[in-house]
XYZ file of C-alpha atoms in Angstrom:
691
model
C 23.844 10.713 19.648
C 26.165 9.040 17.108
C 24.996 5.450 18.252
C 21.203 6.472 18.090
C 22.058 7.790 14.519
C 23.444 4.627 13.413
C 20.752 2.663 14.839
C 18.208 4.477 13.298
C 19.896 4.720 9.933
C 20.011 0.870 10.104
C 16.244 0.564 10.833
C 15.731 2.589 7.954
C 17.961 0.423 5.562
C 16.093 -2.764 6.910
C 12.865 -1.632 6.291
C 10.299 0.902 6.276
C 8.043 2.819 8.532
C 5.167 0.597 9.552
C 3.921 -2.263 12.178
C 6.731 -4.654 13.012
C 5.242 -7.105 15.777
C 2.218 -7.542 18.086
C 2.311 -9.536 21.265
C 3.024 -13.084 20.880
C -0.171 -15.079 22.651
C -0.168 -18.696 20.818
C 2.794 -21.385 19.441
C 2.700 -24.196 17.243
C 4.773 -26.614 15.315
C 5.840 -24.401 12.650
C 7.284 -20.730 13.075
C 4.449 -19.113 11.362
C 1.997 -20.309 13.889
C 3.602 -17.289 16.466
C 2.104 -14.069 15.993
C 4.316 -11.620 13.838
C 2.189 -8.328 12.460
C -0.777 -10.420 12.110
C -2.010 -13.784 14.058
C -5.776 -14.067 15.407
C -6.047 -10.335 13.973
C -3.557 -8.028 11.847
C -2.629 -5.463 14.409
C -4.365 -7.179 17.147
C -7.357 -5.149 16.267
C -10.766 -6.380 18.159
C -13.940 -5.455 18.726
C -15.474 -2.739 21.542
C -18.534 -1.984 19.786
C -20.241 -1.942 22.972
C -18.571 1.587 23.261
C -19.535 4.579 20.617
C -16.194 5.997 20.167
C -13.545 3.208 21.396
C -11.788 1.347 18.676
C -10.204 -2.058 19.699
C -6.428 -2.435 19.181
C -3.721 -3.994 21.150
C -0.171 -3.428 22.076
C 2.215 -2.968 18.769
C 5.888 -2.330 18.179
C 6.214 0.143 15.545
C 8.739 1.945 13.492
C 8.491 5.395 12.312
C 11.203 7.081 10.329
C 13.969 4.724 11.951
C 12.442 5.554 15.328
C 11.415 2.118 16.826
C 8.851 2.006 19.829
C 6.125 -0.012 21.515
C 2.657 1.109 22.469
C 0.547 0.521 25.041
C -2.946 -1.172 24.597
C -4.285 1.063 22.277
C -7.988 1.018 22.270
C -7.986 4.727 20.610
C -10.879 6.933 20.415
C -12.679 8.534 17.599
C -11.251 11.920 17.675
C -9.920 14.400 15.021
C -7.715 17.327 15.439
C -9.747 20.555 15.894
C -10.652 22.908 13.270
C -11.098 25.977 15.676
C -7.675 26.136 16.864
C -3.874 25.592 16.197
C -3.315 24.559 19.930
C -1.297 21.298 20.636
C -3.239 18.468 20.776
C -6.882 19.977 20.970
C -9.350 17.415 19.647
C -12.960 17.184 18.361
C -15.329 14.482 18.211
C -15.863 13.288 14.374
C -19.182 13.836 12.782
C -21.450 10.741 12.275
C -23.464 10.104 9.440
C -27.192 10.547 9.639
C -29.868 8.160 9.200
C -31.540 7.984 5.967
C -35.042 9.708 5.980
C -36.424 6.937 4.051
C -35.653 5.000 7.257
C -37.080 7.376 9.934
C -40.173 8.194 8.193
C -41.265 4.792 8.649
C -44.211 4.468 11.223
C -42.916 1.147 12.862
C -39.741 -0.129 14.079
C -40.128 -3.501 11.958
C -40.660 -1.064 9.064
C -37.507 1.038 9.944
C -35.670 -2.245 10.269
C -36.625 -3.609 6.408
C -36.014 -0.618 5.047
C -32.457 -0.101 6.784
C -31.442 -3.594 5.412
C -32.082 -2.206 1.814
C -29.702 0.638 2.107
C -27.051 -1.876 3.764
C -27.711 -3.970 0.656
C -27.140 -1.101 -1.691
C -23.779 -0.384 0.285
C -22.809 -4.005 -0.274
C -23.480 -3.913 -3.977
C -22.175 -0.269 -4.145
C -24.946 0.630 -6.177
C -26.161 4.112 -5.406
C -28.694 4.142 -8.083
C -30.990 1.749 -5.806
C -30.336 3.856 -3.071
C -27.647 6.434 -2.599
C -26.009 5.076 0.363
C -23.024 7.534 -0.099
C -23.994 10.384 2.447
C -24.782 7.540 4.868
C -21.686 5.274 4.692
C -18.818 7.463 5.413
C -15.128 6.228 5.412
C -12.646 7.530 7.662
C -8.876 7.287 7.720
C -7.189 6.492 11.006
C -3.587 7.228 11.447
C -0.489 6.534 13.797
C 1.683 9.904 14.294
C 4.694 10.481 15.933
C 7.008 13.211 17.143
C 9.948 14.205 19.460
C 8.189 16.136 22.460
C 9.805 18.150 24.568
C 7.886 17.742 27.948
C 10.002 15.309 30.057
C 9.224 16.223 33.302
C 5.652 15.036 33.597
C 4.264 12.064 31.706
C 2.080 12.358 28.691
C -0.374 10.092 27.171
C -0.180 9.642 23.635
C -3.860 9.933 23.405
C -7.167 9.408 25.605
C -8.388 5.948 25.843
C -11.486 5.337 27.914
C -10.145 1.633 28.810
C -6.317 2.255 29.127
C -3.823 4.621 30.603
C -0.107 5.018 31.449
C 0.775 3.106 34.825
C 3.274 5.718 35.751
C 3.968 8.852 37.499
C 6.805 10.070 35.471
C 8.911 9.252 32.142
C 11.387 7.855 34.596
C 8.878 5.626 36.471
C 7.879 4.123 33.195
C 11.267 3.200 31.758
C 11.829 1.688 35.208
C 8.838 -0.435 35.008
C 9.461 -1.604 31.318
C 12.920 -2.800 32.214
C 11.513 -4.834 35.167
C 9.082 -6.130 32.485
C 11.835 -6.938 30.355
C 14.066 -8.447 32.782
C 11.293 -10.703 34.540
C 8.688 -11.011 31.952
C 6.090 -10.772 34.706
C 3.110 -8.888 35.400
C 0.897 -8.924 32.265
C -0.836 -5.901 33.114
C 2.503 -4.020 32.400
C 2.334 -4.823 28.713
C -1.099 -2.950 28.870
C -0.639 0.160 30.813
C 3.111 0.965 29.738
C 4.899 1.352 26.469
C 8.424 1.885 25.106
C 9.301 5.214 24.179
C 12.973 6.130 22.979
C 14.547 9.176 24.461
C 16.347 11.880 22.015
C 19.317 13.621 23.057
C 20.090 16.588 20.840
C 22.645 19.564 20.766
C 20.836 22.717 20.913
C 21.882 25.726 18.328
C 25.173 23.994 17.773
C 26.518 24.701 21.499
C 27.119 22.396 24.087
C 23.655 22.622 25.831
C 21.219 19.477 25.089
C 17.766 18.877 25.184
C 16.147 15.412 25.982
C 12.884 14.423 24.320
C 10.465 11.491 24.106
C 8.852 9.815 21.051
C 5.126 10.287 21.285
C 2.747 8.512 19.207
C -0.980 9.450 19.082
C -3.427 7.901 17.034
C -5.900 10.068 14.985
C -8.597 10.375 12.807
C -9.353 11.993 9.549
C -13.222 12.146 8.613
C -14.555 11.812 5.396
C -11.595 10.126 3.754
C -11.578 10.276 0.015
C -12.525 6.959 -0.486
C -15.900 6.400 -1.871
C -16.001 2.991 -3.434
C -14.974 -0.568 -1.629
C -13.047 -1.358 -5.055
C -10.359 0.839 -3.637
C -9.368 -1.384 -0.807
C -7.580 -4.664 -1.954
C -6.665 -7.743 0.036
C -3.072 -8.576 0.767
C -2.302 -12.071 0.405
C 0.167 -12.999 3.518
C 0.676 -16.742 3.382
C 1.625 -17.300 7.016
C -1.945 -15.636 7.579
C -3.437 -17.747 4.888
C -2.401 -20.914 6.858
C -4.015 -19.854 10.097
C -7.429 -18.289 8.234
C -7.827 -20.836 5.316
C -11.625 -20.925 5.041
C -12.394 -17.297 4.135
C -9.455 -15.014 4.748
C -11.036 -11.899 3.374
C -13.638 -12.323 6.193
C -11.043 -12.967 8.863
C -9.430 -10.539 11.239
C -6.128 -11.670 10.125
C -6.576 -10.087 6.598
C -4.575 -6.887 5.895
C -5.782 -4.463 2.783
C -3.952 -2.019 0.788
C -5.362 1.338 -0.721
C -5.541 0.838 -4.710
C -6.661 3.849 -6.893
C -8.034 3.680 -10.140
C -5.185 5.513 -11.884
C -2.398 3.862 -9.918
C 0.196 2.028 -12.121
C 2.819 -0.475 -11.368
C 5.551 2.401 -11.381
C 4.349 5.864 -9.998
C 5.275 8.921 -8.221
C 2.101 9.556 -6.407
C -0.920 7.044 -5.255
C -4.071 7.327 -4.152
C -2.904 7.118 -0.831
C -0.996 10.186 -1.252
C -4.445 12.168 -1.906
C -5.853 10.695 1.445
C -2.739 11.758 3.510
C -2.557 15.106 2.143
C -6.100 15.798 3.815
C -4.002 15.012 7.329
C -3.026 17.812 9.031
C 0.339 17.740 11.144
C 0.708 19.257 14.769
C -0.655 22.678 13.770
C -4.133 21.440 12.959
C -5.983 22.137 10.259
C -4.823 25.778 10.222
C -1.485 24.839 9.196
C 0.219 26.742 6.264
C 4.010 26.269 6.005
C 6.281 26.325 3.405
C 9.602 24.865 3.392
C 12.645 26.845 1.976
C 15.526 24.393 2.976
C 18.924 24.568 1.514
C 17.754 27.476 -0.756
C 14.958 25.882 -2.477
C 11.206 25.898 -2.233
C 9.449 22.414 -1.805
C 6.465 22.703 -4.892
C 3.530 20.800 -4.780
C 4.039 17.251 -7.184
C 0.594 17.400 -8.239
C 0.189 21.001 -9.611
C 1.988 22.035 -13.051
C 1.942 25.339 -12.081
C 4.991 25.455 -9.577
C 2.831 25.832 -6.376
C 4.674 26.028 -2.867
C 3.975 22.790 -1.304
C 2.107 23.303 1.970
C 4.053 21.003 4.393
C 1.989 21.338 7.513
C -0.073 18.769 6.174
C 1.088 15.182 5.748
C 2.999 14.278 2.490
C 5.632 11.824 1.151
C 6.500 13.330 -2.022
C 7.675 16.665 -3.151
C 9.103 18.721 -6.432
C 12.248 20.693 -6.465
C 12.794 24.046 -7.933
C 15.831 22.270 -10.056
C 16.831 18.799 -10.652
C 19.659 17.090 -8.288
C 22.435 15.508 -8.951
C 20.985 12.206 -10.389
C 18.917 14.427 -12.817
C 15.750 14.274 -10.528
C 13.318 17.021 -9.739
C 11.075 15.109 -7.819
C 11.788 13.542 -4.321
C 10.488 11.713 -1.365
C 10.530 12.359 2.261
C 13.078 9.924 3.570
C 16.025 8.099 1.688
C 14.248 4.926 0.599
C 10.973 4.606 3.057
C 8.098 4.272 0.960
C 5.499 4.145 3.834
C 6.195 7.306 5.780
C 4.717 10.767 5.603
C 5.917 13.903 7.239
C 4.699 17.320 8.401
C 6.385 20.306 9.474
C 5.088 22.040 13.071
C 5.508 25.161 14.788
C 4.634 23.880 17.842
C 7.002 24.595 20.897
C 6.525 21.553 22.654
C 8.020 19.685 19.574
C 11.772 19.016 19.573
C 13.421 21.226 16.931
C 16.561 20.238 15.070
C 19.128 23.200 13.783
C 21.003 23.385 10.672
C 23.693 26.386 9.788
C 23.498 26.811 6.243
C 25.404 29.303 4.063
C 24.974 30.412 0.354
C 27.158 33.057 -1.603
C 28.511 33.570 1.536
C 25.433 34.352 3.380
C 24.621 32.265 6.339
C 21.422 31.579 8.169
C 20.154 28.711 10.765
C 17.301 27.068 9.860
C 14.941 25.348 12.587
C 12.598 22.365 11.966
C 10.320 20.667 13.945
C 8.519 17.632 12.056
C 6.151 14.940 13.011
C 5.558 11.452 11.066
C 2.716 9.261 10.352
C 1.572 6.090 8.761
C -1.923 4.998 7.976
C -3.582 2.457 10.181
C -6.852 1.687 8.926
C -9.999 3.013 6.900
C -13.283 2.383 8.894
C -16.669 2.840 7.490
C -19.222 4.677 9.829
C -22.692 3.277 9.079
C -26.152 4.825 9.870
C -26.211 2.357 12.738
C -24.375 4.915 14.998
C -26.964 7.515 14.760
C -30.183 5.164 14.612
C -32.426 5.401 17.555
C -35.605 3.430 16.314
C -37.070 3.318 20.240
C -35.878 6.672 21.155
C -33.723 5.657 23.805
C -32.531 8.386 26.629
C -28.534 9.023 26.067
C -26.735 10.649 28.777
C -23.285 11.729 29.380
C -20.438 9.672 30.678
C -20.592 11.713 33.866
C -24.257 10.540 34.132
C -23.708 7.080 33.640
C -25.044 5.704 37.151
C -28.379 6.764 35.686
C -28.020 4.179 33.283
C -26.255 1.370 35.752
C -27.979 2.442 38.755
C -24.397 1.818 40.319
C -24.017 -1.571 38.611
C -27.867 -3.025 39.632
C -28.968 -2.714 35.878
C -26.855 -5.327 34.123
C -28.513 -5.343 30.848
C -31.105 -7.856 31.767
C -34.650 -8.238 30.324
C -36.539 -7.358 33.586
C -37.668 -3.690 34.455
C -35.577 -4.024 37.551
C -32.414 -5.203 35.516
C -32.495 -3.412 32.111
C -30.215 -0.381 31.411
C -31.997 2.979 31.821
C -30.728 4.435 28.698
C -27.548 4.525 26.983
C -24.289 6.317 27.232
C -21.099 6.076 25.275
C -19.566 3.258 27.181
C -22.790 1.278 27.094
C -24.046 1.772 23.532
C -26.872 -0.202 22.518
C -29.443 0.798 20.447
C -29.900 -1.364 17.392
C -32.855 -3.753 17.521
C -31.613 -7.330 17.994
C -33.824 -8.527 15.135
C -31.754 -6.281 12.619
C -29.319 -8.989 12.898
C -29.655 -12.754 12.656
C -27.191 -14.760 14.562
C -24.377 -13.833 16.804
C -20.744 -11.502 16.570
C -18.681 -12.753 13.897
C -14.782 -14.023 14.502
C -15.037 -12.963 18.221
C -12.075 -12.856 20.311
C -11.294 -12.552 24.119
C -10.470 -8.918 23.780
C -13.963 -8.228 22.917
C -16.393 -6.709 25.333
C -19.540 -6.456 23.352
C -22.622 -8.603 24.551
C -24.822 -10.262 22.142
C -27.862 -8.354 23.220
C -29.131 -6.693 26.274
C -32.462 -5.273 27.753
C -32.780 -1.554 27.753
C -35.843 0.810 28.716
C -37.345 3.096 26.086
C -38.606 6.303 27.193
C -42.065 4.813 28.248
C -40.427 2.241 30.491
C -40.572 -0.994 28.024
C -37.591 -3.463 28.088
C -36.186 -3.677 24.375
C -33.967 -6.040 23.058
C -31.216 -4.296 21.766
C -27.652 -4.937 20.015
C -24.348 -2.902 20.122
C -24.301 0.165 17.684
C -20.766 0.584 17.708
C -17.807 0.189 15.501
C -17.309 -3.665 14.705
C -14.843 -5.485 12.306
C -17.531 -7.454 11.059
C -21.487 -6.775 11.320
C -23.448 -9.794 12.483
C -25.516 -11.397 9.426
C -28.176 -9.177 8.265
C -30.931 -11.032 6.586
C -31.076 -10.812 3.029
C -27.754 -8.950 2.808
C -25.074 -11.224 4.726
C -22.130 -10.408 6.875
C -20.418 -7.277 6.269
C -17.040 -6.095 6.844
C -16.667 -2.256 8.008
C -12.867 -2.189 9.604
C -10.144 -2.320 6.737
C -6.420 -2.638 8.312
C -4.130 -1.119 5.613
C -1.345 -0.386 8.286
C 2.243 -0.947 6.372
C 4.550 -3.239 7.263
C 8.010 -2.649 8.603
C 9.958 -5.652 6.659
C 8.072 -5.374 3.353
C 10.369 -2.340 2.561
C 13.413 -4.865 2.756
C 15.099 -6.204 -0.201
C 14.284 -9.905 0.761
C 10.645 -9.239 1.357
C 10.288 -7.437 -1.934
C 11.797 -10.761 -3.656
C 9.467 -12.623 -1.854
C 6.480 -10.697 -2.613
C 7.391 -11.102 -5.950
C 7.856 -14.579 -5.693
C 4.378 -14.927 -4.395
C 2.440 -13.312 -6.894
C 4.022 -15.526 -9.106
C 3.118 -18.652 -7.510
C -0.050 -17.545 -6.463
C -1.074 -16.483 -9.853
C 0.377 -18.989 -11.635
C -1.857 -18.832 -14.798
C -1.187 -14.996 -15.619
C 2.646 -15.063 -14.234
C 3.707 -18.114 -16.295
C 6.072 -16.071 -18.657
C 8.105 -15.393 -15.697
C 9.100 -19.125 -15.216
C 12.218 -20.596 -16.496
C 10.401 -24.243 -16.386
C 7.063 -23.979 -17.692
C 4.437 -26.030 -16.056
C 3.552 -29.555 -17.538
C -0.093 -29.539 -18.162
C -1.723 -32.984 -18.690
C -4.294 -32.972 -21.831
C -7.929 -32.940 -21.322
C -9.440 -36.154 -21.714
C -11.641 -36.723 -24.977
C -13.894 -39.445 -23.503
C -15.200 -40.522 -19.974
C -13.770 -43.967 -19.084
C -15.677 -46.280 -16.751
C -13.707 -46.728 -13.500
C -12.076 -50.349 -13.343
C -12.569 -50.663 -9.558
C -14.985 -49.662 -7.072
C -14.912 -49.654 -3.238
C -17.742 -50.163 -0.818
C -17.780 -50.139 3.016
C -20.469 -51.695 4.878
C -20.628 -52.098 8.352
C -22.748 -54.434 10.505
C -24.115 -53.870 14.047
C -25.834 -56.922 15.112
C -26.396 -55.690 18.640
C -25.475 -53.045 21.122
C -23.109 -55.318 22.956
C -21.569 -57.281 19.957
C -18.357 -56.366 18.035
C -18.153 -54.324 15.096
C -17.137 -55.954 11.864
C -15.987 -53.703 8.725
C -15.753 -55.463 5.428
C -14.130 -53.585 2.385
C -15.253 -55.491 -0.931
C -13.157 -54.629 -4.110
C -14.888 -55.657 -7.088
C -13.187 -55.649 -10.477
C -14.228 -56.190 -14.033
C -14.116 -60.365 -13.750
C -13.418 -60.817 -10.028
C -14.682 -60.287 -6.727
C -13.141 -60.487 -3.511
C -13.391 -59.748 0.156
C -10.885 -58.409 2.560
C -11.425 -57.612 6.376
C -10.161 -54.311 7.749
C -9.586 -53.465 11.185
C -9.453 -49.656 10.761
C -12.236 -47.580 9.315
C -10.609 -45.644 6.330
C -11.023 -41.887 6.353
C -14.184 -40.878 4.169
C -14.081 -37.261 3.177
C -17.706 -35.658 3.342
C -18.738 -32.915 0.999
C -19.722 -30.664 3.584
C -16.234 -30.910 5.545
C -13.161 -31.830 3.819
C -9.890 -32.063 5.525
C -8.298 -28.667 5.977
C -4.976 -27.320 7.481
C -7.248 -25.756 9.910
C -10.942 -25.582 10.442
C -13.093 -22.958 12.574
C -16.396 -24.455 13.705
C -18.942 -21.881 15.552
C -21.256 -22.964 18.369
C -25.019 -22.140 18.131
C -26.185 -18.620 19.243
C -27.659 -18.261 22.361
C -29.818 -15.541 23.610
C -30.163 -16.748 27.278
C -29.642 -13.977 29.582
C -27.253 -14.105 31.719
C -24.703 -14.039 30.054
C -26.905 -12.631 26.776
C -26.760 -13.156 23.183
C -23.241 -14.933 22.105
C -21.735 -17.678 20.379
C -18.141 -19.256 20.868
C -15.702 -21.144 18.548
C -13.392 -24.114 18.106
C -9.868 -24.445 15.873
C -9.609 -28.035 14.544
C -6.163 -29.133 13.251
C -5.936 -31.633 10.053
C -4.662 -34.284 12.331
C -7.851 -33.569 14.929
C -10.335 -33.258 11.819
C -8.807 -36.780 10.569
C -8.957 -38.170 13.902
C -12.680 -36.900 14.249
C -13.768 -38.289 11.145
C -12.334 -41.452 11.902
C -14.951 -41.880 14.618
C -12.999 -40.370 17.883
C -14.216 -38.006 20.292
C -12.034 -34.995 21.374
C -12.275 -32.523 23.581
C -11.643 -28.803 22.810
C -11.938 -25.526 24.947
C -13.823 -22.880 23.028
C -12.925 -19.266 22.669
C -13.860 -16.932 25.190
C -16.992 -14.705 24.759
C -19.142 -12.637 27.123
C -16.501 -13.373 29.872
C -16.591 -17.379 29.730
C -15.797 -20.264 27.748
C -16.851 -24.212 27.828
C -15.221 -27.602 27.746
C -16.594 -29.524 24.964
C -16.302 -32.766 23.356
C -16.902 -33.243 19.891
C -18.238 -36.227 17.402
C -18.328 -36.612 13.862
C -21.408 -38.126 12.307
C -23.952 -37.584 9.176
C -21.015 -35.650 7.541
C -21.421 -33.019 10.507
C -19.433 -32.295 13.613
C -21.342 -32.349 16.752
C -20.922 -31.454 20.600
C -21.678 -34.430 22.523
C -20.305 -33.218 26.112
C -20.440 -29.573 27.066
C -19.156 -28.822 30.814
C -19.599 -32.626 31.393
C -23.098 -32.686 30.743
C -24.952 -33.495 27.803
C -25.882 -30.620 25.389
C -27.286 -28.093 25.857
C -24.608 -26.210 27.480
C -25.970 -24.039 30.649
C -26.139 -21.200 28.842
C -28.268 -22.796 25.898
C -25.792 -23.496 23.181
C -26.938 -26.837 21.280
C -25.174 -29.577 19.750
C -24.741 -27.774 16.865
C -21.261 -27.002 15.007
C -21.091 -24.733 12.021
C -18.515 -23.387 9.896
C -18.285 -19.474 9.876
C -20.021 -18.972 6.519
C -23.127 -20.765 8.117
C -25.506 -18.848 9.789
C -28.051 -21.527 10.862
C -27.666 -24.801 12.596
C -29.947 -27.868 11.328
C -33.226 -28.277 13.391
C -31.573 -31.648 15.108
C -30.414 -29.960 17.988
C -30.785 -31.653 21.176
C -29.250 -34.910 20.423
C -28.012 -37.218 23.086
C -24.548 -38.862 23.097
C -26.283 -42.290 22.668
C -28.120 -41.153 19.691
C -24.613 -39.348 17.989
C -22.489 -42.830 18.924
C -25.269 -44.839 17.101
C -25.462 -42.645 14.373
C -21.717 -42.668 13.979
C -21.616 -46.329 14.036
C -23.947 -46.872 11.579
C -22.671 -44.539 9.224
C-alpha cells in the first residue's frame, strides 16, 4: 500500500490528470514523428458515422488523480446517467436535436436540402438572427470517469461499446493476458480488447482486514452542455502536431482545443469549464445531494456569496472553506496541485470506501468517503442530420437488423436486390448524398463509414444516402464548406509539470512574437522598409528544347546583366517553386472522390515529405501507398507537371483506378479536381518535359 501511495504521489507531482499516451503506429527521423498524446489524431479519435450512437476513439493511457491506467479500444456510446434512479451505472439515451420545421415543411427533398444548408450556414457564422440554429445544434460534453470498484470476482465492462468488449473471463485472466502482451508484444488484438487496471488494497476500518478494488473508467455524456458559442472553443498550439499537419492545423484530426469563457482571465479561481462540469453528476446520478463535513468543516459553494453548502455529489474541483487555512486561504481545490481533476462523492456501496478516524474536543468519530474522478474528453455538436429523414426510411431496432441486411445479402448496393432495406443504429445512412459534395474529410484506417450506399425507401425506391452519425468533420457542404463537429478538450498529463509550463510560456512568446516582444532580453532586429522599388540587376530564364522523342534534352540557363550576356549549360534542372504547391515540411494530397459501387463513395490520401516534394518537382516519378479507406488502399505513382501533382499509375495500370479515381490529386482545402482528368503517362511525361 505504501509503495502504491508513493507511486501515485510521484505521478501527481510529475503532472496532472489527463491523457498521457496513445498507441504508437508510425515512426520517423525525429522523435516527434512518433505518437504522443496526438499523432494522426489527438486521443486516437476517428469516425464511425455509419453508427447512430458510436463515437470513435482508440486506446489511450490516462492518469486520474495519480492513478495511471490504460483503456481498451474505446468506441464509446452516446449514453448519459439516468435521471429516473440513483442506481449504479443505469444509463439513458441522450436526446437528439430535432429538424427545424422550416426544413420539413418543404414539399420536395431538393428544397429540404437547400433549406438545411442555410441552417448549417447560420451555425457556421453563429448568426442566430438569420435562422435561430441554437435549438437544433446542441453541444454535448463527453467525459472520462474513474473510481475504485469492489466487484473483483466478476469482470465488469467500463461501459458498453457496440464494437469492442474485454476479452477475459475474470480480473486475473485480464491481468494475465495483459502481462503476456507486455512480455511478447504480440497479438495486436490484445490491445483492442484488454485494458490495464491497477489493483488497490486498502485496510478496512483501521483493522487488519483488507479489501481489493480495481479501477474502472467509463465514458459518459452530459447533454445540453452550457457552451452555446463556438468562440468558447480555442485551438491549442502543439508544435509537434503542427509539424505533422502544417497545412490547416485547425482542420486536422491532430488538433486539440481548450474551453475559454468570456470572463476567464489569466489568474482566476474558477473557469468556464467549471460551470460545465458542475452539471455532471457523480455515481449517484442526477439525484445526488451530498454535503461534505470532513475535518469539522462544511465545504461551501465557491460561486455563491451566501455560504451555501456545496453539493459534492456533482463533479467539482473548487470549494470554499468556512474558515481560512494556515496559508490564509479560504478557497481550495481537490488535489494538491492537479489543475485538471474533478471529483464527486457517492454513496454507492460498489465503490471502495476510505475510512478515517477524526477527533475534535475529545469527541471522535469515523468518516467514510467513496469518491469518483473525472476529466472532460471532448465537446461534440449534435446537428439536425441525426434526426433528418427526408425519404421517410424505415428504422428498426438492433435486434431486427437482419430485416435491413437480409443476413448480409443486402450490402448497400444501388439495385433493389442489394440495397439496404431501411436503417438501424449500426447502419445509419439517412442523409441524401447530394447534400454534400465530395468525400469524407481526413479519413483513417479506423473509420468504418462508406461514402454512400443504396437504401430502399418505404415505396421500394433505391436512394443514394450518406451516413448520418457523428463525424469529426462534415464533408463539404456546397455554399457552406467543411465544418467541424468534434472538439477534443482532453487535458494532457504532462502539461501540469514545471518543464511543460516553461515550454508553453516560451511557445507563446515565440509563436506570438509581435505581441510578446516585451519579454525578450534581446530585441529582434528589424530591417527598414524600402522607400523605392529597385529594378532587379539580374534575371534568370530557363529554356528546355525538345527536338524529337528520341533526342536528348538540353537545358540552358542564361544570366542577363546590365551590360553583358553569358550562357552557361546545366546538367540538372533547378527546383522551381510553383505558386500552387510551395515546398512544405509535409504535404497531404487527396485522390479524387469516386462513387462507383462497390466499394461506395470514398477517397484516399497520400503524404509527401519535403524531400519527396523536391524530387517530384525536379521531374522524378515516385511511388506511394494511399491511406486505407472503404477497406482498401492503392499503389500509385505520382508525377509533377503543369504546377500540379498527378497520378500516372494506379495499381500498375494507367488511371483511372479500378474503382474510378482519376489522375487528379488535390490538397485537402480543394474540393474539386480540374476537368482534365484522364491523362495518360505519355501525355504527362510530355508536359513535364515541355515545362
